[in-house]
mmCIF file of N, CA and C in Angstrom:
data_model
loop_
_atom_site.group_PDB
_atom_site.id
_atom_site.type_symbol
_atom_site.label_atom_id
_atom_site.label_comp_id
_atom_site.label_asym_id
_atom_site.label_seq_id
_atom_site.Cartn_x
_atom_site.Cartn_y
_atom_site.Cartn_z
ATOM 1 N N MET A 169 -39.273 -0.794 11.332
ATOM 2 C CA MET A 169 -37.963 -0.376 10.866
ATOM 3 C C MET A 169 -37.534 0.897 11.594
ATOM 4 N N LEU A 170 -38.434 1.865 11.731
ATOM 5 C CA LEU A 170 -38.112 3.106 12.416
ATOM 6 C C LEU A 170 -37.777 2.846 13.872
ATOM 7 N N ALA A 171 -38.495 1.905 14.486
ATOM 8 C CA ALA A 171 -38.228 1.582 15.887
ATOM 9 C C ALA A 171 -36.808 1.052 16.071
ATOM 10 N N ALA A 172 -36.291 0.336 15.097
ATOM 11 C CA ALA A 172 -34.927 -0.187 15.177
ATOM 12 C C ALA A 172 -33.900 0.919 15.024
ATOM 13 N N LEU A 173 -34.227 1.976 14.298
ATOM 14 C CA LEU A 173 -33.293 3.077 14.082
ATOM 15 C C LEU A 173 -33.196 4.024 15.269
ATOM 16 N N VAL A 174 -34.254 4.145 16.059
ATOM 17 C CA VAL A 174 -34.276 5.115 17.164
ATOM 18 C C VAL A 174 -33.156 4.858 18.163
ATOM 19 N N PRO A 175 -32.962 3.622 18.675
ATOM 20 C CA PRO A 175 -31.844 3.421 19.614
ATOM 21 C C PRO A 175 -30.485 3.718 18.987
ATOM 22 N N PHE A 176 -30.322 3.349 17.723
ATOM 23 C CA PHE A 176 -29.065 3.616 17.035
ATOM 24 C C PHE A 176 -28.820 5.121 16.945
ATOM 25 N N LEU A 177 -29.827 5.876 16.547
ATOM 26 C CA LEU A 177 -29.682 7.318 16.429
ATOM 27 C C LEU A 177 -29.412 7.960 17.780
ATOM 28 N N ALA A 178 -30.094 7.494 18.812
ATOM 29 C CA ALA A 178 -29.880 8.048 20.155
ATOM 30 C C ALA A 178 -28.456 7.799 20.617
ATOM 31 N N LEU A 179 -27.952 6.586 20.381
ATOM 32 C CA LEU A 179 -26.586 6.265 20.756
ATOM 33 C C LEU A 179 -25.589 7.087 19.950
ATOM 34 N N SER A 180 -25.839 7.241 18.665
ATOM 35 C CA SER A 180 -24.942 7.991 17.799
ATOM 36 C C SER A 180 -24.874 9.456 18.181
ATOM 37 N N LEU A 181 -26.004 10.033 18.548
ATOM 38 C CA LEU A 181 -26.055 11.453 18.865
ATOM 39 C C LEU A 181 -25.614 11.762 20.284
ATOM 40 N N SER A 182 -25.562 10.733 21.162
ATOM 41 C CA SER A 182 -25.221 10.995 22.554
ATOM 42 C C SER A 182 -23.737 11.247 22.767
ATOM 43 N N ALA A 183 -22.901 10.764 21.889
ATOM 44 C CA ALA A 183 -21.454 10.938 22.041
ATOM 45 C C ALA A 183 -21.004 12.208 21.343
ATOM 46 N N ALA A 184 -20.260 13.005 22.058
ATOM 47 C CA ALA A 184 -19.696 14.221 21.467
ATOM 48 C C ALA A 184 -18.534 13.818 20.560
ATOM 49 N N PRO A 185 -18.263 14.584 19.502
ATOM 50 C CA PRO A 185 -17.140 14.270 18.631
ATOM 51 C C PRO A 185 -15.844 14.147 19.424
ATOM 52 N N GLY A 186 -15.109 13.086 19.171
ATOM 53 C CA GLY A 186 -13.837 12.881 19.856
ATOM 54 C C GLY A 186 -13.940 12.052 21.114
ATOM 55 N N ASP A 187 -15.146 11.846 21.668
ATOM 56 C CA ASP A 187 -15.308 11.042 22.869
ATOM 57 C C ASP A 187 -15.099 9.575 22.543
ATOM 58 N N ASP A 188 -14.100 8.959 23.157
ATOM 59 C CA ASP A 188 -13.830 7.534 22.993
ATOM 60 C C ASP A 188 -13.667 7.097 21.544
ATOM 61 N N CYS A 189 -13.365 7.996 20.664
ATOM 62 C CA CYS A 189 -13.141 7.644 19.272
ATOM 63 C C CYS A 189 -11.654 7.783 18.980
ATOM 64 N N PRO A 190 -11.048 6.728 18.474
ATOM 65 C CA PRO A 190 -9.624 6.864 18.152
ATOM 66 C C PRO A 190 -9.428 7.858 17.012
ATOM 67 N N ALA A 191 -8.323 8.532 17.052
ATOM 68 C CA ALA A 191 -8.012 9.507 16.002
ATOM 69 C C ALA A 191 -7.323 8.800 14.844
ATOM 70 N N TRP A 192 -7.458 9.370 13.663
ATOM 71 C CA TRP A 192 -6.742 8.863 12.500
ATOM 72 C C TRP A 192 -5.252 9.035 12.741
ATOM 73 N N ARG A 193 -4.483 8.040 12.405
ATOM 74 C CA ARG A 193 -3.037 8.105 12.553
ATOM 75 C C ARG A 193 -2.430 8.426 11.200
ATOM 76 N N THR A 194 -1.638 9.476 11.133
ATOM 77 C CA THR A 194 -1.069 9.887 9.852
ATOM 78 C C THR A 194 0.459 9.918 9.856
ATOM 79 N N ASP A 195 1.092 9.530 10.942
ATOM 80 C CA ASP A 195 2.541 9.640 11.009
ATOM 81 C C ASP A 195 3.273 8.631 10.125
ATOM 82 N N PHE A 196 2.569 7.605 9.632
ATOM 83 C CA PHE A 196 3.211 6.639 8.742
ATOM 84 C C PHE A 196 2.900 6.907 7.276
ATOM 85 N N ALA A 197 1.998 7.826 7.013
ATOM 86 C CA ALA A 197 1.550 8.081 5.643
ATOM 87 C C ALA A 197 2.711 8.542 4.769
ATOM 88 N N PRO A 198 2.698 8.122 3.515
ATOM 89 C CA PRO A 198 3.777 8.545 2.617
ATOM 90 C C PRO A 198 3.589 9.998 2.193
ATOM 91 N N SER A 199 3.702 10.897 3.172
ATOM 92 C CA SER A 199 3.456 12.314 2.918
ATOM 93 C C SER A 199 4.429 12.891 1.904
ATOM 94 N N GLY A 200 5.554 12.242 1.756
ATOM 95 C CA GLY A 200 6.518 12.723 0.790
ATOM 96 C C GLY A 200 6.380 12.059 -0.565
ATOM 97 N N ALA A 201 5.313 11.285 -0.758
ATOM 98 C CA ALA A 201 5.136 10.620 -2.056
ATOM 99 C C ALA A 201 5.087 11.679 -3.139
ATOM 100 N N SER A 202 5.832 11.433 -4.193
ATOM 101 C CA SER A 202 5.970 12.445 -5.230
ATOM 102 C C SER A 202 4.779 12.511 -6.177
ATOM 103 N N ALA A 203 3.827 11.602 -6.053
ATOM 104 C CA ALA A 203 2.638 11.644 -6.909
ATOM 105 C C ALA A 203 1.509 10.844 -6.265
ATOM 106 N N GLU A 204 0.811 10.026 -7.043
ATOM 107 C CA GLU A 204 -0.416 9.383 -6.585
ATOM 108 C C GLU A 204 -0.187 7.996 -6.008
ATOM 109 N N LEU A 205 -1.017 7.648 -5.026
ATOM 110 C CA LEU A 205 -0.992 6.344 -4.383
ATOM 111 C C LEU A 205 -2.218 5.572 -4.836
ATOM 112 N N ASP A 206 -2.031 4.351 -5.368
ATOM 113 C CA ASP A 206 -3.139 3.551 -5.887
ATOM 114 C C ASP A 206 -3.513 2.374 -5.012
ATOM 115 N N ALA A 207 -2.566 1.795 -4.288
ATOM 116 C CA ALA A 207 -2.857 0.590 -3.524
ATOM 117 C C ALA A 207 -1.982 0.517 -2.283
ATOM 118 N N VAL A 208 -2.527 -0.075 -1.235
ATOM 119 C CA VAL A 208 -1.757 -0.421 -0.038
ATOM 120 C C VAL A 208 -2.091 -1.864 0.309
ATOM 121 N N HIS A 209 -1.122 -2.556 0.913
ATOM 122 C CA HIS A 209 -1.315 -3.977 1.208
ATOM 123 C C HIS A 209 -0.404 -4.392 2.350
ATOM 124 N N ARG A 210 -0.913 -5.210 3.276
ATOM 125 C CA ARG A 210 -0.089 -5.809 4.334
ATOM 126 C C ARG A 210 0.496 -7.103 3.800
ATOM 127 N N HIS A 211 1.785 -7.285 4.016
ATOM 128 C CA HIS A 211 2.455 -8.487 3.504
ATOM 129 C C HIS A 211 3.502 -8.935 4.506
ATOM 130 N N ASP A 212 3.554 -10.241 4.740
ATOM 131 C CA ASP A 212 4.591 -10.833 5.580
ATOM 132 C C ASP A 212 5.566 -11.549 4.659
ATOM 133 N N ALA A 213 6.770 -11.048 4.565
ATOM 134 C CA ALA A 213 7.775 -11.599 3.658
ATOM 135 C C ALA A 213 8.355 -12.914 4.154
ATOM 136 N N GLY A 214 7.993 -13.325 5.369
ATOM 137 C CA GLY A 214 8.493 -14.586 5.900
ATOM 138 C C GLY A 214 9.917 -14.520 6.399
ATOM 139 N N ASP A 215 10.439 -13.313 6.601
ATOM 140 C CA ASP A 215 11.827 -13.148 7.040
ATOM 141 C C ASP A 215 11.945 -12.868 8.532
ATOM 142 N N GLY A 216 10.834 -13.000 9.262
ATOM 143 C CA GLY A 216 10.848 -12.759 10.699
ATOM 144 C C GLY A 216 10.512 -11.340 11.095
ATOM 145 N N SER A 217 10.364 -10.446 10.141
ATOM 146 C CA SER A 217 10.052 -9.045 10.459
ATOM 147 C C SER A 217 8.549 -8.822 10.638
ATOM 148 N N GLY A 218 7.735 -9.823 10.330
ATOM 149 C CA GLY A 218 6.284 -9.700 10.476
ATOM 150 C C GLY A 218 5.667 -8.930 9.326
ATOM 151 N N GLU A 219 4.389 -8.623 9.483
ATOM 152 C CA GLU A 219 3.691 -7.889 8.427
ATOM 153 C C GLU A 219 4.197 -6.460 8.329
ATOM 154 N N GLN A 220 4.345 -6.001 7.112
ATOM 155 C CA GLN A 220 4.717 -4.619 6.842
ATOM 156 C C GLN A 220 3.750 -4.074 5.813
ATOM 157 N N LEU A 221 3.680 -2.774 5.726
ATOM 158 C CA LEU A 221 2.762 -2.114 4.808
ATOM 159 C C LEU A 221 3.500 -1.774 3.517
ATOM 160 N N TYR A 222 2.886 -2.123 2.399
ATOM 161 C CA TYR A 222 3.444 -1.823 1.085
ATOM 162 C C TYR A 222 2.486 -0.876 0.373
ATOM 163 N N ALA A 223 3.034 0.060 -0.361
ATOM 164 C CA ALA A 223 2.232 1.031 -1.102
ATOM 165 C C ALA A 223 2.689 1.031 -2.553
ATOM 166 N N ALA A 224 1.738 1.256 -3.456
ATOM 167 C CA ALA A 224 2.067 1.278 -4.886
ATOM 168 C C ALA A 224 1.294 2.390 -5.567
ATOM 169 N N GLY A 225 1.846 2.884 -6.652
ATOM 170 C CA GLY A 225 1.173 3.924 -7.412
ATOM 171 C C GLY A 225 2.127 4.642 -8.333
ATOM 172 N N LEU A 226 1.769 5.849 -8.641
ATOM 173 C CA LEU A 226 2.562 6.670 -9.552
ATOM 174 C C LEU A 226 3.426 7.606 -8.713
ATOM 175 N N PHE A 227 4.579 7.106 -8.275
ATOM 176 C CA PHE A 227 5.506 7.940 -7.512
ATOM 177 C C PHE A 227 6.929 7.474 -7.761
ATOM 178 N N GLY A 228 7.861 8.354 -7.512
ATOM 179 C CA GLY A 228 9.267 8.043 -7.686
ATOM 180 C C GLY A 228 10.044 8.126 -6.394
ATOM 181 N N ALA A 229 9.383 8.674 -5.351
ATOM 182 C CA ALA A 229 10.037 8.792 -4.053
ATOM 183 C C ALA A 229 8.972 8.892 -2.971
ATOM 184 N N VAL A 230 9.330 8.423 -1.781
ATOM 185 C CA VAL A 230 8.480 8.561 -0.600
ATOM 186 C C VAL A 230 9.375 9.092 0.505
ATOM 187 N N THR A 231 8.995 10.238 1.058
ATOM 188 C CA THR A 231 9.828 10.977 2.010
ATOM 189 C C THR A 231 11.235 11.071 1.443
ATOM 190 N N ASP A 232 12.241 10.537 2.138
ATOM 191 C CA ASP A 232 13.625 10.647 1.664
ATOM 192 C C ASP A 232 14.078 9.451 0.841
ATOM 193 N N ALA A 233 13.204 8.464 0.657
ATOM 194 C CA ALA A 233 13.605 7.243 -0.059
ATOM 195 C C ALA A 233 13.178 7.290 -1.518
ATOM 196 N N VAL A 234 14.136 7.037 -2.407
ATOM 197 C CA VAL A 234 13.798 6.854 -3.816
ATOM 198 C C VAL A 234 13.071 5.522 -3.891
ATOM 199 N N ALA A 235 11.871 5.529 -4.430
ATOM 200 C CA ALA A 235 11.064 4.309 -4.508
ATOM 201 C C ALA A 235 10.173 4.420 -5.735
ATOM 202 N N LEU A 236 10.543 3.729 -6.793
ATOM 203 C CA LEU A 236 9.793 3.808 -8.042
ATOM 204 C C LEU A 236 8.589 2.871 -8.014
ATOM 205 N N GLY A 237 7.390 3.435 -7.978
ATOM 206 C CA GLY A 237 6.163 2.671 -8.129
ATOM 207 C C GLY A 237 5.717 1.836 -6.955
ATOM 208 N N VAL A 238 6.625 1.449 -6.064
ATOM 209 C CA VAL A 238 6.269 0.617 -4.913
ATOM 210 C C VAL A 238 7.245 0.887 -3.771
ATOM 211 N N ALA A 239 6.727 0.885 -2.534
ATOM 212 C CA ALA A 239 7.560 1.178 -1.368
ATOM 213 C C ALA A 239 7.071 0.365 -0.168
ATOM 214 N N ARG A 240 7.946 0.194 0.823
ATOM 215 C CA ARG A 240 7.626 -0.561 2.036
ATOM 216 C C ARG A 240 7.780 0.318 3.273
ATOM 217 N N TRP A 241 6.790 0.235 4.168
ATOM 218 C CA TRP A 241 6.835 0.913 5.471
ATOM 219 C C TRP A 241 7.132 -0.152 6.511
ATOM 220 N N ASP A 242 8.245 -0.034 7.237
ATOM 221 C CA ASP A 242 8.645 -1.053 8.210
ATOM 222 C C ASP A 242 8.228 -0.715 9.635
ATOM 223 N N GLY A 243 7.425 0.315 9.788
ATOM 224 C CA GLY A 243 7.018 0.755 11.118
ATOM 225 C C GLY A 243 7.763 1.993 11.563
ATOM 226 N N THR A 244 8.843 2.310 10.863
ATOM 227 C CA THR A 244 9.657 3.477 11.190
ATOM 228 C C THR A 244 9.891 4.368 9.979
ATOM 229 N N ALA A 245 10.181 3.741 8.839
ATOM 230 C CA ALA A 245 10.538 4.519 7.653
ATOM 231 C C ALA A 245 10.099 3.798 6.379
ATOM 232 N N TRP A 246 10.005 4.553 5.300
ATOM 233 C CA TRP A 246 9.718 4.011 3.970
ATOM 234 C C TRP A 246 11.023 3.627 3.302
ATOM 235 N N SER A 247 10.986 2.565 2.486
ATOM 236 C CA SER A 247 12.157 2.148 1.719
ATOM 237 C C SER A 247 11.713 1.619 0.363
ATOM 238 N N CYS A 248 12.686 1.501 -0.534
ATOM 239 C CA CYS A 248 12.391 1.012 -1.880
ATOM 240 C C CYS A 248 12.470 -0.509 -1.910
ATOM 241 N N LEU A 249 11.960 -1.087 -2.980
ATOM 242 C CA LEU A 249 12.067 -2.522 -3.232
ATOM 243 C C LEU A 249 12.916 -2.681 -4.483
ATOM 244 N N GLY A 250 14.149 -3.081 -4.313
ATOM 245 C CA GLY A 250 15.064 -3.217 -5.445
ATOM 246 C C GLY A 250 15.167 -1.917 -6.212
ATOM 247 N N ASP A 251 15.114 -2.015 -7.530
ATOM 248 C CA ASP A 251 15.143 -0.831 -8.380
ATOM 249 C C ASP A 251 13.748 -0.270 -8.611
ATOM 250 N N GLY A 252 12.745 -0.890 -7.992
ATOM 251 C CA GLY A 252 11.381 -0.405 -8.134
ATOM 252 C C GLY A 252 10.747 -0.814 -9.451
ATOM 253 N N ILE A 253 9.618 -0.190 -9.757
ATOM 254 C CA ILE A 253 8.886 -0.445 -10.989
ATOM 255 C C ILE A 253 8.662 0.896 -11.666
ATOM 256 N N VAL A 254 9.254 1.067 -12.819
ATOM 257 C CA VAL A 254 9.112 2.319 -13.559
ATOM 258 C C VAL A 254 7.661 2.434 -14.022
ATOM 259 N N THR A 255 7.025 3.555 -13.685
ATOM 260 C CA THR A 255 5.612 3.745 -14.011
ATOM 261 C C THR A 255 5.394 5.058 -14.747
ATOM 262 N N THR A 256 4.276 5.131 -15.434
ATOM 263 C CA THR A 256 3.799 6.375 -16.035
ATOM 264 C C THR A 256 2.329 6.504 -15.658
ATOM 265 N N ARG A 257 1.708 7.579 -16.037
ATOM 266 C CA ARG A 257 0.303 7.779 -15.685
ATOM 267 C C ARG A 257 -0.564 6.607 -16.148
ATOM 268 N N GLN A 258 -0.317 6.074 -17.315
ATOM 269 C CA GLN A 258 -1.112 4.962 -17.836
ATOM 270 C C GLN A 258 -0.565 3.598 -17.420
ATOM 271 N N TRP A 259 0.735 3.480 -17.279
ATOM 272 C CA TRP A 259 1.379 2.201 -17.016
ATOM 273 C C TRP A 259 1.910 2.182 -15.597
ATOM 274 N N ARG A 260 1.105 1.703 -14.669
ATOM 275 C CA ARG A 260 1.529 1.741 -13.276
ATOM 276 C C ARG A 260 0.974 0.568 -12.482
ATOM 277 N N VAL A 261 1.490 0.382 -11.277
ATOM 278 C CA VAL A 261 1.009 -0.658 -10.376
ATOM 279 C C VAL A 261 -0.361 -0.222 -9.851
ATOM 280 N N ARG A 262 -1.356 -1.096 -9.991
ATOM 281 C CA ARG A 262 -2.718 -0.789 -9.545
ATOM 282 C C ARG A 262 -3.126 -1.570 -8.303
ATOM 283 N N GLU A 263 -2.582 -2.780 -8.144
ATOM 284 C CA GLU A 263 -2.955 -3.643 -7.026
ATOM 285 C C GLU A 263 -1.737 -4.378 -6.502
ATOM 286 N N LEU A 264 -1.789 -4.723 -5.215
ATOM 287 C CA LEU A 264 -0.772 -5.548 -4.576
ATOM 288 C C LEU A 264 -1.476 -6.718 -3.899
ATOM 289 N N ALA A 265 -0.845 -7.886 -3.887
ATOM 290 C CA ALA A 265 -1.416 -9.060 -3.231
ATOM 291 C C ALA A 265 -0.279 -9.945 -2.731
ATOM 292 N N SER A 266 -0.600 -10.826 -1.800
ATOM 293 C CA SER A 266 0.364 -11.806 -1.303
ATOM 294 C C SER A 266 -0.013 -13.176 -1.829
ATOM 295 N N VAL A 267 1.000 -13.974 -2.185
ATOM 296 C CA VAL A 267 0.763 -15.329 -2.673
ATOM 297 C C VAL A 267 1.967 -16.197 -2.302
ATOM 298 N N ASP A 268 1.711 -17.456 -2.024
ATOM 299 C CA ASP A 268 2.788 -18.410 -1.791
ATOM 300 C C ASP A 268 2.571 -19.570 -2.752
ATOM 301 N N LEU A 269 3.476 -19.718 -3.700
ATOM 302 C CA LEU A 269 3.371 -20.771 -4.707
ATOM 303 C C LEU A 269 4.214 -21.989 -4.340
ATOM 304 N N GLY A 270 4.591 -22.064 -3.066
ATOM 305 C CA GLY A 270 5.373 -23.186 -2.587
ATOM 306 C C GLY A 270 6.807 -22.862 -2.242
ATOM 307 N N GLY A 271 7.287 -21.727 -2.691
ATOM 308 C CA GLY A 271 8.670 -21.339 -2.420
ATOM 309 C C GLY A 271 8.797 -20.234 -1.386
ATOM 310 N N GLY A 272 7.720 -19.901 -0.702
ATOM 311 C CA GLY A 272 7.717 -18.816 0.271
ATOM 312 C C GLY A 272 6.839 -17.679 -0.203
ATOM 313 N N PRO A 273 6.524 -16.773 0.697
ATOM 314 C CA PRO A 273 5.606 -15.689 0.353
ATOM 315 C C PRO A 273 6.200 -14.709 -0.660
ATOM 316 N N LEU A 274 5.357 -14.283 -1.594
ATOM 317 C CA LEU A 274 5.724 -13.300 -2.605
ATOM 318 C C LEU A 274 4.746 -12.137 -2.533
ATOM 319 N N LEU A 275 5.235 -10.951 -2.778
ATOM 320 C CA LEU A 275 4.389 -9.777 -2.949
ATOM 321 C C LEU A 275 4.201 -9.614 -4.453
ATOM 322 N N VAL A 276 2.967 -9.648 -4.908
ATOM 323 C CA VAL A 276 2.676 -9.576 -6.335
ATOM 324 C C VAL A 276 2.127 -8.194 -6.669
ATOM 325 N N ALA A 277 2.695 -7.576 -7.682
ATOM 326 C CA ALA A 277 2.233 -6.279 -8.190
ATOM 327 C C ALA A 277 1.535 -6.528 -9.520
ATOM 328 N N VAL A 278 0.369 -5.912 -9.688
ATOM 329 C CA VAL A 278 -0.415 -6.076 -10.905
ATOM 330 C C VAL A 278 -0.781 -4.697 -11.427
ATOM 331 N N GLY A 279 -0.697 -4.509 -12.722
ATOM 332 C CA GLY A 279 -1.060 -3.224 -13.314
ATOM 333 C C GLY A 279 -0.727 -3.195 -14.791
ATOM 334 N N GLY A 280 -0.489 -2.007 -15.286
ATOM 335 C CA GLY A 280 -0.197 -1.846 -16.698
ATOM 336 C C GLY A 280 1.260 -1.599 -16.987
ATOM 337 N N PHE A 281 2.154 -1.789 -16.024
ATOM 338 C CA PHE A 281 3.574 -1.517 -16.232
ATOM 339 C C PHE A 281 4.168 -2.519 -17.213
ATOM 340 N N LEU A 282 5.211 -2.087 -17.908
ATOM 341 C CA LEU A 282 5.767 -2.893 -18.990
ATOM 342 C C LEU A 282 7.107 -3.541 -18.677
ATOM 343 N N GLU A 283 7.788 -3.057 -17.612
ATOM 344 C CA GLU A 283 9.066 -3.671 -17.268
ATOM 345 C C GLU A 283 9.385 -3.461 -15.800
ATOM 346 N N VAL A 284 10.202 -4.382 -15.273
ATOM 347 C CA VAL A 284 10.699 -4.307 -13.905
ATOM 348 C C VAL A 284 12.177 -4.636 -13.950
ATOM 349 N N GLU A 285 12.997 -3.717 -13.464
ATOM 350 C CA GLU A 285 14.452 -3.896 -13.440
ATOM 351 C C GLU A 285 14.980 -4.377 -14.794
ATOM 352 N N ASP A 286 14.571 -3.667 -15.836
ATOM 353 C CA ASP A 286 14.996 -3.915 -17.223
ATOM 354 C C ASP A 286 14.478 -5.228 -17.819
ATOM 355 N N ALA A 287 13.597 -5.917 -17.131
ATOM 356 C CA ALA A 287 13.014 -7.150 -17.670
ATOM 357 C C ALA A 287 11.577 -6.856 -18.108
ATOM 358 N N PRO A 288 11.192 -7.281 -19.310
ATOM 359 C CA PRO A 288 9.830 -7.031 -19.776
ATOM 360 C C PRO A 288 8.806 -7.818 -18.955
ATOM 361 N N THR A 289 7.651 -7.223 -18.753
ATOM 362 C CA THR A 289 6.558 -7.880 -18.038
ATOM 363 C C THR A 289 5.267 -7.669 -18.816
ATOM 364 N N ASN A 290 4.267 -8.365 -18.426
ATOM 365 C CA ASN A 290 2.917 -8.145 -18.960
ATOM 366 C C ASN A 290 2.030 -7.610 -17.855
ATOM 367 N N GLY A 291 2.582 -6.751 -17.024
ATOM 368 C CA GLY A 291 1.800 -6.125 -15.964
ATOM 369 C C GLY A 291 1.688 -6.946 -14.697
ATOM 370 N N VAL A 292 2.519 -7.977 -14.544
ATOM 371 C CA VAL A 292 2.535 -8.783 -13.310
ATOM 372 C C VAL A 292 3.981 -9.026 -12.942
ATOM 373 N N ALA A 293 4.323 -8.760 -11.672
ATOM 374 C CA ALA A 293 5.668 -9.030 -11.174
ATOM 375 C C ALA A 293 5.572 -9.473 -9.720
ATOM 376 N N ALA A 294 6.486 -10.327 -9.286
ATOM 377 C CA ALA A 294 6.493 -10.823 -7.910
ATOM 378 C C ALA A 294 7.797 -10.429 -7.237
ATOM 379 N N TRP A 295 7.698 -9.985 -5.995
ATOM 380 C CA TRP A 295 8.853 -9.578 -5.184
ATOM 381 C C TRP A 295 9.057 -10.655 -4.120
ATOM 382 N N ASP A 296 10.266 -11.230 -4.076
ATOM 383 C CA ASP A 296 10.540 -12.293 -3.107
ATOM 384 C C ASP A 296 11.285 -11.786 -1.871
ATOM 385 N N GLY A 297 11.444 -10.483 -1.777
ATOM 386 C CA GLY A 297 12.135 -9.908 -0.628
ATOM 387 C C GLY A 297 13.578 -9.560 -0.899
ATOM 388 N N THR A 298 14.110 -10.028 -1.999
ATOM 389 C CA THR A 298 15.493 -9.718 -2.338
ATOM 390 C C THR A 298 15.571 -9.075 -3.705
#
């Protein structure tokens, strides 16, 4: 077992920090998020724009965009999804997933939230892109 670790350790120690290692990219991060981020997910809405990054959590805005509980990064800027999902510390979006039930791709939000756009929920809501 030790013999197997020696080449790995030698290789690991031979590279100086920063040599051939990509840097973390932070220019897309929701640095303006007004509170906590709980989930991120790649989703293709099927509208020709390709995969985009979605974020969910306890926030009401991301950078300059008002975005309640969930937001989309299109590669350039953050935007809201409809009227968003009203959240509180206990009642918020915890996970995001993609699903297609036959009518096209949906972004599904799961958590403890109680309503979306004035409609009651049991902590599950689907976004169809509109």
